[in-house]
Amino acid sequence: MKYLVFLCMLVAASAHGAEKAAQQVFDSEIERKAVQAVVWGIPVVNYDLMRQEMLTKTPGKVGQVIYWGRPLDWKNQTLTPNPDALYFMAFFTTRDGPVVLDLPAAESGASFNGNIVNAWQLPLEDAGLLGIDKGKGGKFVILPPAYKDKLPDGFLPLQSEVYGGYMLFRSNLKSHSDADVQASIDYGKKLKIYPLSAAGNPPETIFADVQNILFDSTIKWDESFFDNLNRVIQEEPWITRDRVMIDQLKSIGIEKGKPFKPDRHVQSLLTKGIKEAQALLEAKYDAGLPPFFTEKSRWTFPAYPDLIKASQSNFDEPDAYPVDHRGVAYSYAYIGIKRLGAGQFYSISIRDKDGNDFDGGKTYRLNVPPNVPVEQYWSVTAYDRQTHVLIKNVSRASRSSQISELVKNEDGSIDLYFGPSAPKGKEANWVPTDPKRKFELMFRAYGPTKDFFDKKWVLPDVAPMSK
């Protein structure tokens, strides 16, 4: 009898052990699938975070326009924005039919650089002075999936694979003076957004100035990430190339047409997954993007070259789909550019010339050589290294060629300084940093010329200054 009891206990223990081992396998699967979902889904989460911030923090609505009525300051906590242009953003959905983005022609002293993307931030088209319209403006029509009707003459069709998306319209500045800022606002307000069905008598476009609102769309590295992802999955149709993710997401509780209600145990696994994804994407970013100006330059491409190529080809390359590189890119930036380099180009630096991280408690110098090969302007902006947003509570975030008070050297070059306080007599050329945090830099070239890409002009690495 005792033997039978003992045997039953062994069988029960073995069964319990097998059950526990199986549960560990299932838990591991959820955690792994969560990591994959983050890397794959970060572009739409990035988009949804901005959209939800507009809907919950501002008067703006989908189909309207929000704008920042002065050059951006740290209250705009979007990923690596440009503080040397006036930003206008218009979110749209084509669920009820095509939507028209009626964009103004360039004027004497007034122009814009614009990018139109879908919810996946896949570029549909670039517009503006250096866009497809070459400054003539135009009526760009966002078409819903599978739309076949013929458009009226004079409308430029942009076919989207999904319903949602947005446009970033940068109204260019002559300078940061009050008069030039107001002129830039007035020009930006000439853009219109309306349904194609109302093209015969368009309703007035509604604008909301959000300059004083703390607009925080930084990536939330917690389980709320999956709420944003689920929202877009429920709203948008599956893109054929992404159908492999249907079962992947079902494994973590995200399924079209069903509520997303993970229990506490699954929530804990999703939290582990998002933290692992964060560590993975940060490690890849920290490993560095390919150098741009020279083979050893600390200034890099703004994204991986294979991602730039795939984005420009609508991710339709038969043997390439750089999802991992896309995940890294949308962890530190937003928007998609159809023809990177035609209207603007960016270069990132996360380390000084010696290979050390930028320390906000130290002071650095960047010598910008003369005759920068751009048709519009250049700028250098400092961002928080961890969050990739404008550094909080500083007086300004950048210096650009639009700043009339910049002090030039005798050879025409300009020395810029980055640190917690301005070197004596260098205040006009100084960008403040937070002494308690690391930072990173982005160089922007608007209207870069052939000489820029032929590397006939080279931006030196940033050097630490001795005390």
mmCIF file of N, CA, C and O in Angstrom, residues 111-150:
data_model
loop_
_atom_site.group_PDB
_atom_site.id
_atom_site.type_symbol
_atom_site.label_atom_id
_atom_site.label_comp_id
_atom_site.label_asym_id
_atom_site.label_seq_id
_atom_site.Cartn_x
_atom_site.Cartn_y
_atom_site.Cartn_z
ATOM 1 N N SER A 111 7.923 79.171 -48.302
ATOM 2 C CA SER A 111 7.912 77.835 -48.882
ATOM 3 C C SER A 111 7.769 76.818 -47.762
ATOM 4 O O SER A 111 7.809 77.159 -46.576
ATOM 5 N N PHE A 112 7.611 75.558 -48.146
ATOM 6 C CA PHE A 112 7.528 74.514 -47.128
ATOM 7 C C PHE A 112 8.217 73.252 -47.614
ATOM 8 O O PHE A 112 8.461 73.066 -48.807
ATOM 9 N N ASN A 113 8.561 72.395 -46.664
ATOM 10 C CA ASN A 113 9.016 71.037 -46.938
ATOM 11 C C ASN A 113 8.025 70.113 -46.235
ATOM 12 O O ASN A 113 7.831 70.220 -45.021
ATOM 13 N N GLY A 114 7.388 69.235 -46.989
ATOM 14 C CA GLY A 114 6.358 68.396 -46.408
ATOM 15 C C GLY A 114 6.532 66.935 -46.740
ATOM 16 O O GLY A 114 7.092 66.577 -47.785
ATOM 17 N N ASN A 115 6.052 66.083 -45.843
ATOM 18 C CA ASN A 115 6.079 64.640 -46.057
ATOM 19 C C ASN A 115 4.721 64.068 -45.678
ATOM 20 O O ASN A 115 4.176 64.400 -44.631
ATOM 21 N N ILE A 116 4.188 63.220 -46.547
ATOM 22 C CA ILE A 116 2.890 62.588 -46.333
ATOM 23 C C ILE A 116 3.130 61.098 -46.157
ATOM 24 O O ILE A 116 3.772 60.456 -47.011
ATOM 25 N N VAL A 117 2.632 60.529 -45.055
ATOM 26 C CA VAL A 117 2.884 59.123 -44.746
ATOM 27 C C VAL A 117 1.593 58.433 -44.329
ATOM 28 O O VAL A 117 0.621 59.087 -43.926
ATOM 29 N N ASN A 118 1.607 57.101 -44.393
ATOM 30 C CA ASN A 118 0.460 56.365 -43.880
ATOM 31 C C ASN A 118 0.691 56.016 -42.409
ATOM 32 O O ASN A 118 1.691 56.430 -41.814
ATOM 33 N N ALA A 119 -0.231 55.259 -41.823
ATOM 34 C CA ALA A 119 -0.139 54.954 -40.395
ATOM 35 C C ALA A 119 1.128 54.188 -40.033
ATOM 36 O O ALA A 119 1.612 54.260 -38.901
ATOM 37 N N TRP A 120 1.678 53.454 -41.006
ATOM 38 C CA TRP A 120 2.946 52.752 -40.782
ATOM 39 C C TRP A 120 4.146 53.661 -41.015
ATOM 40 O O TRP A 120 5.281 53.222 -40.974
ATOM 41 N N GLN A 121 3.869 54.939 -41.277
ATOM 42 C CA GLN A 121 4.874 55.956 -41.555
ATOM 43 C C GLN A 121 5.665 55.640 -42.829
ATOM 44 O O GLN A 121 6.791 56.101 -43.015
ATOM 45 N N LEU A 122 5.041 54.837 -43.684
ATOM 46 C CA LEU A 122 5.592 54.606 -45.007
ATOM 47 C C LEU A 122 5.344 55.851 -45.850
ATOM 48 O O LEU A 122 4.208 56.318 -45.935
ATOM 49 N N PRO A 123 6.382 56.432 -46.450
ATOM 50 C CA PRO A 123 6.178 57.670 -47.212
ATOM 51 C C PRO A 123 5.322 57.466 -48.448
ATOM 52 O O PRO A 123 5.591 56.579 -49.274
ATOM 53 N N LEU A 124 4.284 58.286 -48.557
ATOM 54 C CA LEU A 124 3.446 58.294 -49.753
ATOM 55 C C LEU A 124 3.976 59.295 -50.761
ATOM 56 O O LEU A 124 3.958 59.052 -51.966
ATOM 57 N N GLU A 125 4.441 60.459 -50.260
ATOM 58 C CA GLU A 125 5.029 61.451 -51.160
ATOM 59 C C GLU A 125 5.661 62.575 -50.347
ATOM 60 O O GLU A 125 5.290 62.822 -49.195
ATOM 61 N N ASP A 126 6.650 63.236 -50.950
ATOM 62 C CA ASP A 126 7.237 64.464 -50.424
ATOM 63 C C ASP A 126 6.663 65.625 -51.230
ATOM 64 O O ASP A 126 6.493 65.526 -52.441
ATOM 65 N N ALA A 127 6.367 66.721 -50.553
ATOM 66 C CA ALA A 127 5.778 67.875 -51.227
ATOM 67 C C ALA A 127 6.519 69.140 -50.818
ATOM 68 O O ALA A 127 7.264 69.167 -49.840
ATOM 69 N N GLY A 128 6.311 70.207 -51.593
ATOM 70 C CA GLY A 128 6.910 71.489 -51.262
ATOM 71 C C GLY A 128 7.961 71.924 -52.256
ATOM 72 O O GLY A 128 8.060 71.395 -53.374
ATOM 73 N N LEU A 129 8.777 72.857 -51.825
ATOM 74 C CA LEU A 129 9.761 73.472 -52.704
ATOM 75 C C LEU A 129 10.671 72.440 -53.354
ATOM 76 O O LEU A 129 11.048 72.557 -54.525
ATOM 77 N N LEU A 130 11.035 71.401 -52.600
ATOM 78 C CA LEU A 130 11.925 70.370 -53.136
ATOM 79 C C LEU A 130 11.227 69.019 -53.196
ATOM 80 O O LEU A 130 11.875 67.974 -53.248
ATOM 81 N N GLY A 131 9.881 69.042 -53.213
ATOM 82 C CA GLY A 131 9.100 67.827 -53.326
ATOM 83 C C GLY A 131 8.718 67.538 -54.761
ATOM 84 O O GLY A 131 9.211 68.173 -55.703
ATOM 85 N N ILE A 132 7.789 66.603 -54.943
ATOM 86 C CA ILE A 132 7.397 66.199 -56.284
ATOM 87 C C ILE A 132 6.766 67.354 -57.064
ATOM 88 O O ILE A 132 6.831 67.411 -58.293
ATOM 89 N N ASP A 133 6.151 68.300 -56.351
ATOM 90 C CA ASP A 133 5.502 69.442 -57.016
ATOM 91 C C ASP A 133 6.466 70.568 -57.335
ATOM 92 O O ASP A 133 6.092 71.530 -58.010
ATOM 93 N N LYS A 134 7.709 70.485 -56.835
ATOM 94 C CA LYS A 134 8.748 71.491 -57.097
ATOM 95 C C LYS A 134 8.289 72.898 -56.715
ATOM 96 O O LYS A 134 8.596 73.884 -57.386
ATOM 97 N N GLY A 135 7.549 72.979 -55.617
ATOM 98 C CA GLY A 135 7.120 74.285 -55.124
ATOM 99 C C GLY A 135 5.850 74.817 -55.752
ATOM 100 O O GLY A 135 5.401 75.917 -55.404
ATOM 101 N N LYS A 136 5.238 74.061 -56.642
ATOM 102 C CA LYS A 136 4.009 74.534 -57.291
ATOM 103 C C LYS A 136 2.772 74.269 -56.441
ATOM 104 O O LYS A 136 1.687 74.772 -56.739
ATOM 105 N N GLY A 137 2.935 73.490 -55.368
ATOM 106 C CA GLY A 137 1.772 73.116 -54.579
ATOM 107 C C GLY A 137 0.926 72.103 -55.330
ATOM 108 O O GLY A 137 1.321 71.591 -56.383
ATOM 109 N N GLY A 138 -0.232 71.796 -54.798
ATOM 110 C CA GLY A 138 -1.095 70.858 -55.498
ATOM 111 C C GLY A 138 -2.113 70.232 -54.573
ATOM 112 O O GLY A 138 -2.049 70.375 -53.350
ATOM 113 N N LYS A 139 -3.065 69.539 -55.187
ATOM 114 C CA LYS A 139 -4.123 68.862 -54.447
ATOM 115 C C LYS A 139 -3.792 67.368 -54.402
ATOM 116 O O LYS A 139 -4.068 66.620 -55.335
ATOM 117 N N PHE A 140 -3.167 66.968 -53.304
ATOM 118 C CA PHE A 140 -2.775 65.583 -53.110
ATOM 119 C C PHE A 140 -3.960 64.823 -52.499
ATOM 120 O O PHE A 140 -4.508 65.248 -51.478
ATOM 121 N N VAL A 141 -4.331 63.707 -53.102
ATOM 122 C CA VAL A 141 -5.494 62.956 -52.639
ATOM 123 C C VAL A 141 -5.053 61.607 -52.077
ATOM 124 O O VAL A 141 -4.490 60.774 -52.801
ATOM 125 N N ILE A 142 -5.309 61.390 -50.797
ATOM 126 C CA ILE A 142 -4.999 60.113 -50.177
ATOM 127 C C ILE A 142 -6.152 59.162 -50.472
ATOM 128 O O ILE A 142 -7.302 59.430 -50.120
ATOM 129 N N LEU A 143 -5.825 58.036 -51.122
ATOM 130 C CA LEU A 143 -6.846 57.075 -51.515
ATOM 131 C C LEU A 143 -6.879 55.900 -50.540
ATOM 132 O O LEU A 143 -5.822 55.385 -50.148
ATOM 133 N N PRO A 144 -8.069 55.442 -50.155
ATOM 134 C CA PRO A 144 -8.157 54.276 -49.273
ATOM 135 C C PRO A 144 -7.746 53.011 -50.000
ATOM 136 O O PRO A 144 -7.637 53.000 -51.241
ATOM 137 N N PRO A 145 -7.498 51.929 -49.275
ATOM 138 C CA PRO A 145 -7.092 50.678 -49.923
ATOM 139 C C PRO A 145 -8.086 50.247 -51.001
ATOM 140 O O PRO A 145 -9.305 50.364 -50.823
ATOM 141 N N ALA A 146 -7.547 49.764 -52.112
ATOM 142 C CA ALA A 146 -8.335 49.200 -53.211
ATOM 143 C C ALA A 146 -9.260 50.213 -53.883
ATOM 144 O O ALA A 146 -10.205 49.830 -54.572
ATOM 145 N N TYR A 147 -9.001 51.491 -53.742
ATOM 146 C CA TYR A 147 -9.844 52.514 -54.375
ATOM 147 C C TYR A 147 -9.604 52.509 -55.882
ATOM 148 O O TYR A 147 -8.469 52.545 -56.352
ATOM 149 N N LYS A 148 -10.671 52.465 -56.677
ATOM 150 C CA LYS A 148 -10.542 52.333 -58.126
ATOM 151 C C LYS A 148 -11.185 53.481 -58.917
ATOM 152 O O LYS A 148 -10.983 53.575 -60.119
ATOM 153 N N ASP A 149 -11.963 54.343 -58.269
ATOM 154 C CA ASP A 149 -12.689 55.382 -59.010
ATOM 155 C C ASP A 149 -11.719 56.382 -59.635
ATOM 156 O O ASP A 149 -10.639 56.653 -59.095
ATOM 157 N N LYS A 150 -12.137 56.962 -60.749
ATOM 158 C CA LYS A 150 -11.319 57.965 -61.433
ATOM 159 C C LYS A 150 -11.433 59.295 -60.690
ATOM 160 O O LYS A 150 -12.507 59.701 -60.264
#
